Amino acid sequence: MDKEFNQSQGTESRILQAAEKEFFEKGFAGARTASIAEAAGVTHAMLHYYFRTKDKLFERIVSEKINMLADILLSAIGDADLPLEERLRQGIERHFDFISANRDLPRFIVNEVLTRPEQIENMKNEILGIADSLLGNLQHKINEYATQGLCRQIDARMLLIDIVSLNIFPFMAAPIVYGAIGNCYGSYEEFLALRKKENVETILNKLKIR
């Protein structure tokens, strides 16, 4: 029984990995379930047995990525036991690392939003749910610090947009960024490490935490 369960889990995992690559490279419209099945080493019928439709498979991929992002942000920025500076530092760094590990994700999300606006309501609702939970807690802490004169009064919504924008840009515009920096750094990875540090300092300087 355990062997059958493990085999089933392994098959599902291979399908999801193949589907993620297919969707990220070709978008929903260009992705083909036959190509996903072939890459996963399963029959087309087996793929449909596990996920029924391409839409269901797409929803599973996007939902898992959003949930991973939620866990990352809530475990840092949403941790009420941490000082504000440390919450932001950890949140920025973990978000940056998540994007670095999923470099095709930002372009994929933007393309889907632009080309299939009617299909992304579930995605939007999930993201808004995360943001609402995160922002109320963060705004309360900012207000508390500002009242004590420990930081500037900042709108948490704008702060979160700043963080996301700063972290995503090096990956969204990678060819342009890489061309602009040329040989200024030993490697693109070295540049990204420095960029992550710079993003943390930029956000903390905006708040002027002291």
GROMACS .gro file of C-alpha atoms in nm:
model
  210
    1MET     CA    1   0.000   0.000   0.000
    2ASP     CA    2   0.280   0.240   0.095
    3LYS     CA    3   0.467   0.151  -0.224
    4GLU     CA    4   0.159   0.232  -0.437
    5PHE     CA    5   0.112   0.560  -0.252
    6ASN     CA    6   0.477   0.658  -0.304
    7GLN     CA    7   0.456   0.570  -0.673
    8SER     CA    8   0.142   0.781  -0.705
    9GLN     CA    9   0.309   1.074  -0.531
   10GLY     CA   10   0.615   1.037  -0.752
   11THR     CA   11   0.404   1.038  -1.067
   12GLU     CA   12   0.212   1.346  -0.955
   13SER     CA   13   0.536   1.525  -0.869
   14ARG     CA   14   0.684   1.451  -1.212
   15ILE     CA   15   0.372   1.580  -1.384
   16LEU     CA   16   0.375   1.900  -1.178
   17GLN     CA   17   0.744   1.962  -1.250
   18ALA     CA   18   0.692   1.908  -1.621
   19ALA     CA   19   0.379   2.124  -1.622
   20GLU     CA   20   0.554   2.409  -1.442
   21LYS     CA   21   0.831   2.413  -1.702
   22GLU     CA   22   0.581   2.397  -1.990
   23PHE     CA   23   0.356   2.672  -1.853
   24PHE     CA   24   0.641   2.903  -1.758
   25GLU     CA   25   0.808   2.869  -2.097
   26LYS     CA   26   0.497   2.880  -2.319
   27GLY     CA   27   0.220   3.029  -2.108
   28PHE     CA   28  -0.120   2.870  -2.063
   29ALA     CA   29  -0.227   2.914  -2.425
   30GLY     CA   30   0.091   2.765  -2.569
   31ALA     CA   31   0.127   2.479  -2.323
   32ARG     CA   32   0.026   2.131  -2.442
   33THR     CA   33  -0.078   1.850  -2.210
   34ALA     CA   34   0.072   1.599  -2.454
   35SER     CA   35   0.412   1.769  -2.414
   36ILE     CA   36   0.372   1.770  -2.036
   37ALA     CA   37   0.287   1.400  -2.032
   38GLU     CA   38   0.585   1.317  -2.250
   39ALA     CA   39   0.824   1.520  -2.032
   40ALA     CA   40   0.685   1.357  -1.717
   41GLY     CA   41   0.721   1.008  -1.865
   42VAL     CA   42   0.350   0.926  -1.839
   43THR     CA   43   0.072   0.862  -2.086
   44HIS     CA   44  -0.168   1.137  -2.184
   45ALA     CA   45  -0.448   0.935  -2.026
   46MET     CA   46  -0.259   0.912  -1.697
   47LEU     CA   47  -0.204   1.288  -1.688
   48HIS     CA   48  -0.578   1.342  -1.728
   49TYR     CA   49  -0.645   1.081  -1.460
   50TYR     CA   50  -0.442   1.287  -1.211
   51PHE     CA   51  -0.548   1.638  -1.310
   52ARG     CA   52  -0.850   1.606  -1.544
   53THR     CA   53  -0.793   1.925  -1.745
   54LYS     CA   54  -0.520   2.170  -1.838
   55ASP     CA   55  -0.704   2.435  -1.637
   56LYS     CA   56  -0.692   2.220  -1.323
   57LEU     CA   57  -0.321   2.160  -1.371
   58PHE     CA   58  -0.259   2.531  -1.425
   59GLU     CA   59  -0.456   2.621  -1.112
   60ARG     CA   60  -0.259   2.370  -0.906
   61ILE     CA   61   0.078   2.512  -1.023
   62VAL     CA   62  -0.023   2.873  -0.954
   63SER     CA   63  -0.188   2.793  -0.621
   64GLU     CA   64   0.119   2.609  -0.494
   65LYS     CA   65   0.348   2.899  -0.586
   66ILE     CA   66   0.118   3.151  -0.418
   67ASN     CA   67   0.095   2.937  -0.104
   68MET     CA   68   0.474   2.904  -0.093
   69LEU     CA   69   0.507   3.280  -0.121
   70ALA     CA   70   0.246   3.331   0.151
   71ASP     CA   71   0.434   3.101   0.388
   72ILE     CA   72   0.759   3.287   0.321
   73LEU     CA   73   0.615   3.633   0.380
   74LEU     CA   74   0.391   3.547   0.673
   75SER     CA   75   0.671   3.360   0.852
   76ALA     CA   76   0.884   3.676   0.847
   77ILE     CA   77   0.693   4.001   0.794
   78GLY     CA   78   0.390   3.855   0.968
   79ASP     CA   79   0.585   3.739   1.276
   80ALA     CA   80   0.462   3.970   1.552
   81ASP     CA   81   0.736   3.847   1.788
   82LEU     CA   82   1.016   3.995   1.576
   83PRO     CA   83   1.128   4.361   1.584
   84LEU     CA   84   1.006   4.557   1.281
   85GLU     CA   85   1.354   4.586   1.130
   86GLU     CA   86   1.412   4.210   1.150
   87ARG     CA   87   1.067   4.130   1.013
   88LEU     CA   88   1.134   4.344   0.709
   89ARG     CA   89   1.490   4.223   0.663
   90GLN     CA   90   1.390   3.856   0.671
   91GLY     CA   91   1.081   3.918   0.457
   92ILE     CA   92   1.275   4.101   0.185
   93GLU     CA   93   1.554   3.843   0.180
   94ARG     CA   94   1.320   3.542   0.174
   95HIS     CA   95   1.103   3.697  -0.097
   96PHE     CA   96   1.414   3.775  -0.305
   97ASP     CA   97   1.541   3.418  -0.261
   98PHE     CA   98   1.200   3.280  -0.362
   99ILE     CA   99   1.201   3.484  -0.684
  100SER     CA  100   1.563   3.384  -0.748
  101ALA     CA  101   1.461   3.017  -0.721
  102ASN     CA  102   1.160   3.077  -0.952
  103ARG     CA  103   1.304   3.326  -1.202
  104ASP     CA  104   1.047   3.265  -1.474
  105LEU     CA  105   0.753   3.315  -1.237
  106PRO     CA  106   0.723   3.698  -1.249
  107ARG     CA  107   0.717   3.713  -1.630
  108PHE     CA  108   0.477   3.419  -1.641
  109ILE     CA  109   0.233   3.587  -1.398
  110VAL     CA  110   0.246   3.921  -1.581
  111ASN     CA  111   0.192   3.755  -1.920
  112GLU     CA  112  -0.107   3.559  -1.791
  113VAL     CA  113  -0.261   3.868  -1.634
  114LEU     CA  114  -0.222   4.060  -1.961
  115THR     CA  115  -0.334   3.784  -2.200
  116ARG     CA  116  -0.598   3.606  -1.992
  117PRO     CA  117  -0.750   3.866  -1.755
  118GLU     CA  118  -1.075   3.670  -1.729
  119GLN     CA  119  -0.890   3.362  -1.606
  120ILE     CA  120  -0.693   3.510  -1.317
  121GLU     CA  121  -0.970   3.591  -1.068
  122ASN     CA  122  -0.875   3.300  -0.842
  123MET     CA  123  -0.510   3.404  -0.854
  124LYS     CA  124  -0.604   3.763  -0.765
  125ASN     CA  125  -0.829   3.655  -0.480
  126GLU     CA  126  -0.557   3.434  -0.331
  127ILE     CA  127  -0.301   3.715  -0.350
  128LEU     CA  128  -0.543   3.965  -0.196
  129GLY     CA  129  -0.610   3.722   0.088
  130ILE     CA  130  -0.239   3.704   0.165
  131ALA     CA  131  -0.196   4.082   0.137
  132ASP     CA  132  -0.489   4.161   0.368
  133SER     CA  133  -0.361   3.927   0.636
  134LEU     CA  134  -0.009   4.062   0.608
  135LEU     CA  135  -0.079   4.433   0.577
  136GLY     CA  136  -0.304   4.475   0.881
  137ASN     CA  137  -0.042   4.325   1.108
  138LEU     CA  138   0.244   4.519   0.949
  139GLN     CA  139   0.059   4.853   0.957
  140HIS     CA  140  -0.014   4.807   1.327
  141LYS     CA  141   0.357   4.756   1.400
  142ILE     CA  142   0.459   5.055   1.185
  143ASN     CA  143   0.204   5.274   1.365
  144GLU     CA  144   0.338   5.155   1.700
  145TYR     CA  145   0.699   5.235   1.604
  146ALA     CA  146   0.605   5.572   1.451
  147THR     CA  147   0.415   5.676   1.765
  148GLN     CA  148   0.730   5.609   1.967
  149GLY     CA  149   0.943   5.807   1.721
  150LEU     CA  150   1.131   5.494   1.611
  151CYS     CA  151   1.043   5.518   1.240
  152ARG     CA  152   0.857   5.728   0.986
  153GLN     CA  153   0.483   5.686   0.941
  154ILE     CA  154   0.449   5.479   0.624
  155ASP     CA  155   0.153   5.320   0.444
  156ALA     CA  156   0.218   4.943   0.469
  157ARG     CA  157   0.051   4.887   0.130
  158MET     CA  158   0.297   5.118  -0.042
  159LEU     CA  159   0.584   4.960   0.148
  160LEU     CA  160   0.487   4.612   0.031
  161ILE     CA  161   0.464   4.735  -0.329
  162ASP     CA  162   0.812   4.886  -0.291
  163ILE     CA  163   0.951   4.555  -0.165
  164VAL     CA  164   0.792   4.351  -0.443
  165SER     CA  165   0.900   4.599  -0.711
  166LEU     CA  166   1.259   4.616  -0.593
  167ASN     CA  167   1.291   4.239  -0.565
  168ILE     CA  168   1.121   4.146  -0.890
  169PHE     CA  169   1.283   4.398  -1.126
  170PRO     CA  170   1.629   4.233  -1.153
  171PHE     CA  171   1.457   3.914  -1.272
  172MET     CA  172   1.181   4.067  -1.487
  173ALA     CA  173   1.437   4.277  -1.675
  174ALA     CA  174   1.730   4.036  -1.646
  175PRO     CA  175   1.865   4.081  -2.004
  176ILE     CA  176   1.856   4.461  -1.973
  177VAL     CA  177   2.002   4.459  -1.623
  178TYR     CA  178   2.276   4.216  -1.718
  179GLY     CA  179   2.361   4.422  -2.024
  180ALA     CA  180   2.372   4.741  -1.817
  181ILE     CA  181   2.604   4.604  -1.549
  182GLY     CA  182   2.833   4.441  -1.807
  183ASN     CA  183   3.151   4.318  -1.642
  184CYS     CA  184   3.113   4.533  -1.331
  185TYR     CA  185   3.061   4.219  -1.121
  186GLY     CA  186   3.226   3.880  -1.122
  187SER     CA  187   2.897   3.713  -1.212
  188TYR     CA  188   2.524   3.776  -1.228
  189GLU     CA  189   2.488   3.577  -0.904
  190GLU     CA  190   2.730   3.814  -0.733
  191PHE     CA  191   2.523   4.106  -0.859
  192LEU     CA  192   2.204   3.947  -0.723
  193ALA     CA  193   2.358   3.896  -0.378
  194LEU     CA  194   2.455   4.264  -0.367
  195ARG     CA  195   2.114   4.366  -0.502
  196LYS     CA  196   1.937   4.176  -0.225
  197LYS     CA  197   2.145   4.357   0.038
  198GLU     CA  198   2.079   4.691  -0.132
  199ASN     CA  199   1.703   4.628  -0.137
  200VAL     CA  200   1.701   4.564   0.237
  201GLU     CA  201   1.892   4.886   0.305
  202THR     CA  202   1.666   5.085   0.069
  203ILE     CA  203   1.350   4.978   0.250
  204LEU     CA  204   1.494   5.027   0.599
  205ASN     CA  205   1.624   5.371   0.497
  206LYS     CA  206   1.279   5.464   0.371
  207LEU     CA  207   1.138   5.384   0.713
  208LYS     CA  208   1.442   5.535   0.886
  209ILE     CA  209   1.427   5.273   1.158
  210ARG     CA  210   1.653   5.361   1.448
   0.00000   0.00000   0.00000
